[in-house]
């Protein structure tokens, strides 16, 4: 089955969403992922002015995950031109800024063109953006309030790189968030002994993929216990079993990122397994998520 699903005010065609940053830089790639079985898609994060990203290498494939320090590369307001290709589809704009005012400006470019917003308050390697704001509860609340003023679905993506993620979940909830997304990447580093330097040009970066699934499940569970808005689980999901695990932790829907890079048909295969004709609806099996 892939019927209508609601998550944090957004109407999706199933519970499986493309995570921000992965293949979300053009309208054509977003449309291709929607056609390949995704119930919704999140764009690459867009900010107040164009950025070219950090010096390379920006991405390293590890045994159990991916380490990146892309550096928020994005074309800023010009990206809205890509949205014609996915008009009327479940598209969520990932946005970032350095202040509540900048968040509001960027959200304004997308209002009326997307199904909702996902505030990126969680990039681990973005000076002045991302987790720099997302680890200050009052800034989380103010940025959320600025974007929620458009009265569109407003999801807030949280960083795991804090001692108590529930403080930030509750701050976003106070600011008017309609859902929490947990988690962004885990701050991490690898060094090449042969090259005698970090594998990434930036030094440290953000870890995604299978290695971070247990951290993401723990964060979703803690947020589910502490907050009353829906939670979108994100981090290391690559199978229908992982989706069910996230739902048992309290997720209403899930986002899939790294796994899409090695298998562009992953949405279709997870969808087939999750909604097998002889299987039960996963939400009724789990039956615990906030709606
Ligand atoms: O572009 C990036 O370097 C990046 C972002 Br905006 C983010 O939110 N998380 C991440 O791991 N990388």
Short mmCIF file of C-alpha atoms and ligand atoms in Angstrom, two decimals:
data_model
loop_
_atom_site.label_atom_id
_atom_site.label_comp_id
_atom_site.label_asym_id
_atom_site.label_seq_id
_atom_site.Cartn_x
_atom_site.Cartn_y
_atom_site.Cartn_z
CA UNK A 1 0.00 0.00 0.00
CA UNK A 2 1.07 3.55 -0.55
CA UNK A 3 -1.89 5.66 0.45
CA UNK A 4 -2.14 9.17 1.88
CA UNK A 5 -0.08 9.72 5.02
CA UNK A 6 0.02 12.91 7.10
CA UNK A 7 3.16 13.91 8.95
CA UNK A 8 3.51 17.24 10.69
CA UNK A 9 0.86 18.85 8.48
CA UNK A 10 2.30 17.57 5.16
CA UNK A 11 0.33 15.15 2.96
CA UNK A 12 2.71 12.42 1.79
CA UNK A 13 2.03 9.44 -0.50
CA UNK A 14 3.78 7.03 1.91
CA UNK A 15 5.96 7.13 5.08
CA UNK A 16 9.31 7.30 3.21
CA UNK A 17 10.84 10.73 2.56
CA UNK A 18 14.08 11.74 0.80
CA UNK A 19 16.33 13.38 3.44
CA UNK A 20 17.76 16.86 2.92
CA UNK A 21 21.04 17.23 1.08
CA UNK A 22 20.92 14.03 -0.95
CA UNK A 23 20.00 14.41 -4.65
CA UNK A 24 17.86 17.42 -3.73
CA UNK A 25 19.70 20.07 -5.74
CA UNK A 26 17.60 20.05 -8.94
CA UNK A 27 13.89 19.80 -9.75
CA UNK A 28 14.64 16.90 -12.12
CA UNK A 29 16.37 14.81 -9.43
CA UNK A 30 13.60 15.54 -6.88
CA UNK A 31 11.02 14.40 -9.45
CA UNK A 32 12.99 11.25 -10.25
CA UNK A 33 13.08 10.29 -6.56
CA UNK A 34 9.32 10.92 -6.22
CA UNK A 35 8.74 8.68 -9.27
CA UNK A 36 10.95 5.99 -7.69
CA UNK A 37 8.62 5.47 -4.71
CA UNK A 38 9.39 8.27 -2.23
CA UNK A 39 6.33 9.60 -0.39
CA UNK A 40 7.87 13.08 -0.23
CA UNK A 41 11.20 14.83 -0.78
CA UNK A 42 13.26 17.41 1.10
CA UNK A 43 15.49 19.77 -0.90
CA UNK A 44 19.17 20.52 -0.34
CA UNK A 45 19.38 23.26 2.32
CA UNK A 46 18.96 26.73 0.86
CA UNK A 47 20.30 29.85 2.59
CA UNK A 48 20.20 33.64 2.34
CA UNK A 49 23.07 34.00 -0.18
CA UNK A 50 24.81 31.68 -2.70
CA UNK A 51 27.61 29.54 -1.24
CA UNK A 52 30.16 27.34 -3.03
CA UNK A 53 30.93 25.04 -0.07
CA UNK A 54 34.06 23.97 1.81
CA UNK A 55 37.34 23.10 0.04
CA UNK A 56 37.58 19.40 -0.88
CA UNK A 57 37.71 16.58 -0.30
CA UNK A 58 34.14 17.14 0.95
CA UNK A 59 32.96 13.54 1.21
CA UNK A 60 34.52 10.24 2.26
CA UNK A 61 32.80 6.86 2.04
CA UNK A 62 33.63 4.83 5.17
CA UNK A 63 32.96 1.13 5.96
CA UNK A 64 29.68 1.85 7.73
CA UNK A 65 28.70 5.37 6.69
CA UNK A 66 29.56 8.58 4.91
CA UNK A 67 31.56 11.50 6.32
CA UNK A 68 30.83 14.88 4.72
CA UNK A 69 31.69 18.52 5.07
CA UNK A 70 30.01 19.84 1.93
CA UNK A 71 29.81 23.29 3.49
CA UNK A 72 26.21 24.22 2.66
CA UNK A 73 26.75 24.70 -1.10
CA UNK A 74 23.57 26.22 -2.54
CA UNK A 75 22.37 28.69 -5.18
CA UNK A 76 20.15 30.59 -2.70
CA UNK A 77 16.92 32.18 -4.10
CA UNK A 78 17.67 30.95 -7.65
CA UNK A 79 16.78 27.44 -6.46
CA UNK A 80 13.07 28.36 -6.53
CA UNK A 81 13.26 28.09 -10.35
CA UNK A 82 13.79 24.34 -9.93
CA UNK A 83 10.43 23.91 -8.21
CA UNK A 84 8.40 24.13 -11.44
CA UNK A 85 9.44 20.52 -12.13
CA UNK A 86 7.75 19.31 -8.92
CA UNK A 87 4.79 21.71 -8.63
CA UNK A 88 1.94 20.23 -6.56
CA UNK A 89 4.12 17.35 -5.28
CA UNK A 90 5.03 16.73 -1.60
CA UNK A 91 8.21 18.85 -1.54
CA UNK A 92 9.64 20.26 1.70
CA UNK A 93 12.12 23.13 1.45
CA UNK A 94 15.14 22.73 3.73
CA UNK A 95 16.20 26.23 4.74
CA UNK A 96 18.94 27.79 6.84
CA UNK A 97 19.97 31.26 7.97
CA UNK A 98 22.15 32.99 10.53
CA UNK A 99 19.27 34.63 12.42
CA UNK A 100 15.48 34.41 12.79
CA UNK A 101 15.16 37.29 10.26
CA UNK A 102 17.24 35.42 7.66
CA UNK A 103 15.19 32.25 8.21
CA UNK A 104 12.03 34.27 7.61
CA UNK A 105 13.41 35.82 4.41
CA UNK A 106 14.44 32.45 2.94
CA UNK A 107 11.12 30.82 3.91
CA UNK A 108 9.31 33.71 2.18
CA UNK A 109 10.91 32.78 -1.19
CA UNK A 110 9.34 29.31 -0.93
CA UNK A 111 5.95 30.11 0.64
CA UNK A 112 3.19 28.99 -1.75
CA UNK A 113 5.64 26.89 -3.83
CA UNK A 114 6.24 23.96 -1.41
CA UNK A 115 4.26 21.75 0.99
CA UNK A 116 6.24 22.95 4.01
CA UNK A 117 9.57 23.90 5.50
CA UNK A 118 12.33 22.00 7.28
CA UNK A 119 14.53 24.35 9.33
CA UNK A 120 18.13 23.19 9.24
CA UNK A 121 19.35 24.10 12.73
CA UNK A 122 21.79 21.24 12.81
CA UNK A 123 24.66 21.19 10.27
CA UNK A 124 27.68 20.22 12.41
CA UNK A 125 30.31 22.15 10.40
CA UNK A 126 28.73 25.49 9.45
CA UNK A 127 30.17 28.50 11.21
CA UNK A 128 27.37 30.94 12.01
CA UNK A 129 24.68 28.58 10.74
CA UNK A 130 23.37 25.13 11.57
CA UNK A 131 24.25 23.72 14.97
CA UNK A 132 25.73 27.08 15.97
CA UNK A 133 22.08 28.21 16.25
CA UNK A 134 20.60 24.80 16.94
CA UNK A 135 22.49 24.41 20.22
CA UNK A 136 20.94 27.58 21.66
CA UNK A 137 17.37 26.84 22.82
CA UNK A 138 16.16 30.45 22.58
CA UNK A 139 17.46 30.75 18.98
CA UNK A 140 15.78 27.45 18.09
CA UNK A 141 12.51 28.84 19.42
CA UNK A 142 12.87 32.24 17.69
CA UNK A 143 13.92 30.81 14.30
CA UNK A 144 11.02 28.35 14.44
CA UNK A 145 8.56 31.12 15.36
CA UNK A 146 9.80 33.30 12.46
CA UNK A 147 9.15 30.53 9.92
CA UNK A 148 5.94 29.24 11.55
CA UNK A 149 4.48 32.75 11.01
CA UNK A 150 3.76 31.69 7.40
CA UNK A 151 1.24 29.18 8.78
CA UNK A 152 2.66 26.37 6.67
CA UNK A 153 3.92 23.01 7.98
CA UNK A 154 7.18 23.79 9.82
CA UNK A 155 9.53 20.92 10.59
CA UNK A 156 12.69 21.49 12.64
CA UNK A 157 15.74 19.25 12.06
CA UNK A 158 17.76 18.81 15.22
CA UNK A 159 21.42 18.10 15.89
CA UNK A 160 22.44 15.00 17.88
CA UNK A 161 25.64 16.80 18.91
CA UNK A 162 24.21 18.03 22.24
CA UNK A 163 23.90 16.45 25.68
CA UNK A 164 20.09 16.58 25.84
CA UNK A 165 18.24 16.75 22.50
CA UNK A 166 14.86 17.12 24.24
CA UNK A 167 15.72 20.71 25.31
CA UNK A 168 15.85 21.68 21.61
CA UNK A 169 12.81 19.64 20.68
CA UNK A 170 10.76 21.41 23.32
CA UNK A 171 12.13 24.81 22.20
CA UNK A 172 11.02 24.10 18.62
CA UNK A 173 7.61 22.96 19.87
CA UNK A 174 7.19 26.25 21.81
CA UNK A 175 8.12 28.16 18.63
CA UNK A 176 5.26 26.49 16.72
CA UNK A 177 6.98 23.59 14.94
CA UNK A 178 4.56 21.06 13.44
CA UNK A 179 7.17 18.24 13.55
CA UNK A 180 10.71 17.47 14.69
CA UNK A 181 13.21 15.77 12.42
CA UNK A 182 15.89 13.75 14.20
CA UNK A 183 18.76 13.58 13.40
CA UNK A 184 21.24 15.54 11.27
CA UNK A 185 24.76 14.12 10.99
CA UNK A 186 27.00 13.24 13.94
CA UNK A 187 30.13 15.39 14.29
CA UNK A 188 33.05 13.12 13.41
CA UNK A 189 36.54 12.87 11.93
CA UNK A 190 38.88 10.38 10.24
CA UNK A 191 42.60 10.83 9.60
CA UNK A 192 44.56 9.02 6.90
CA UNK A 193 47.79 7.70 8.46
CA UNK A 194 49.28 7.35 4.95
CA UNK A 195 48.50 10.93 3.95
CA UNK A 196 49.05 12.27 7.49
CA UNK A 197 46.01 14.50 7.22
CA UNK A 198 42.26 14.37 7.82
CA UNK A 199 40.35 12.66 5.02
CA UNK A 200 38.18 15.78 4.65
CA UNK A 201 39.60 19.14 3.60
CA UNK A 202 37.61 20.81 6.38
CA UNK A 203 39.09 18.48 9.02
CA UNK A 204 35.98 17.23 10.79
CA UNK A 205 32.53 16.76 9.31
CA UNK A 206 29.19 15.00 9.75
CA UNK A 207 28.74 11.22 9.83
CA UNK A 208 25.65 9.63 8.26
CA UNK A 209 24.65 6.10 7.29
CA UNK A 210 24.34 2.81 9.11
CA UNK A 211 26.85 3.76 11.83
CA UNK A 212 24.49 6.41 13.27
CA UNK A 213 21.21 4.43 13.30
CA UNK A 214 21.46 3.60 17.05
CA UNK A 215 22.06 7.29 17.86
CA UNK A 216 19.07 8.32 15.74
CA UNK A 217 16.79 5.70 17.34
CA UNK A 218 17.80 6.90 20.82
CA UNK A 219 17.15 10.55 19.88
CA UNK A 220 13.72 9.76 18.36
CA UNK A 221 12.77 7.78 21.47
CA UNK A 222 13.84 10.59 23.83
CA UNK A 223 11.96 13.20 21.78
CA UNK A 224 8.86 11.00 21.64
CA UNK A 225 8.87 10.80 25.45
CA UNK A 226 9.42 14.57 25.91
CA UNK A 227 7.39 16.24 23.13
CA UNK A 228 3.87 16.00 21.74
CA UNK A 229 4.37 16.88 18.06
CA UNK A 230 5.18 14.25 15.39
CA UNK A 231 8.76 13.09 14.96
CA UNK A 232 10.31 12.25 11.59
CA UNK A 233 13.08 9.69 12.10
CA UNK A 234 16.28 10.20 10.09
CA UNK A 235 19.73 8.65 10.32
CA UNK A 236 21.08 5.39 8.94
CA UNK A 237 17.84 3.85 7.63
CA UNK A 238 18.39 1.42 4.76
CA UNK A 239 15.70 -1.29 5.11
CA UNK A 240 12.02 -1.85 5.95
CA UNK A 241 13.21 -3.32 9.26
CA UNK A 242 15.02 -0.05 10.08
CA UNK A 243 11.80 1.86 9.25
CA UNK A 244 9.80 -0.28 11.69
CA UNK A 245 12.46 0.19 14.36
CA UNK A 246 12.23 3.98 13.96
CA UNK A 247 8.43 3.80 14.16
CA UNK A 248 8.66 1.72 17.34
CA UNK A 249 10.91 4.46 18.78
CA UNK A 250 8.08 6.93 18.03
CA UNK A 251 8.58 8.16 14.45
CA UNK A 252 5.48 9.08 12.40
CA UNK A 253 7.46 8.91 9.14
CA UNK A 254 11.12 8.55 8.16
CA UNK A 255 13.73 10.22 5.99
CA UNK A 256 16.33 8.25 4.03
CA UNK A 257 19.56 9.87 2.83
CA UNK A 258 22.88 8.03 2.59
CA UNK A 259 21.30 4.73 1.49
CA UNK A 260 19.87 6.47 -1.62
CA UNK A 261 23.39 7.22 -2.85
CA UNK A 262 24.22 3.53 -3.22
CA UNK A 263 20.74 2.44 -4.38
CA UNK A 264 18.51 4.88 -6.22
CA UNK A 265 15.67 2.31 -6.22
CA UNK A 266 15.69 1.97 -2.42
CA UNK A 267 12.34 3.74 -1.94
CA UNK A 268 10.60 1.26 -4.25
CA UNK A 269 12.18 -1.78 -2.55
CA UNK A 270 11.46 -0.60 1.01
CA UNK A 271 7.92 0.40 -0.03
CA UNK A 272 7.29 -3.10 -1.47
CA UNK A 273 8.48 -4.80 1.72
CA UNK A 274 6.81 -2.39 4.16
CA UNK A 275 3.44 -2.41 2.43
CA UNK A 276 3.46 -6.04 1.26
CA UNK A 277 -0.09 -6.97 0.13
CA UNK A 278 -0.28 -9.67 2.79
CA UNK A 279 1.38 -7.47 5.42
CA UNK A 280 -0.25 -5.16 7.90
CA UNK A 281 -0.12 -1.38 7.71
CA UNK A 282 3.09 -0.54 9.61
CA UNK A 283 1.41 2.28 11.48
CA UNK A 284 -1.15 -0.12 12.93
CA UNK A 285 1.55 -2.62 13.86
CA UNK A 286 3.45 0.08 15.68
CA UNK A 287 0.52 2.25 16.69
CA UNK A 288 2.43 4.58 18.99
CA UNK A 289 3.53 7.62 16.97
CA UNK A 290 2.08 11.09 17.48
CA UNK A 291 -0.32 11.98 14.63
O1 LIG B 1 26.12 21.00 3.36
C1 LIG B 1 26.60 20.38 4.33
O2 LIG B 1 27.81 20.33 4.53
C2 LIG B 1 25.76 19.69 5.33
C3 LIG B 1 24.59 20.21 5.83
BR1 LIG B 1 23.85 21.80 5.20
C4 LIG B 1 23.90 19.52 6.87
O3 LIG B 1 22.86 19.93 7.40
N1 LIG B 1 24.44 18.36 7.33
C5 LIG B 1 25.58 17.85 6.83
O4 LIG B 1 26.03 16.80 7.27
N2 LIG B 1 26.22 18.52 5.81
#
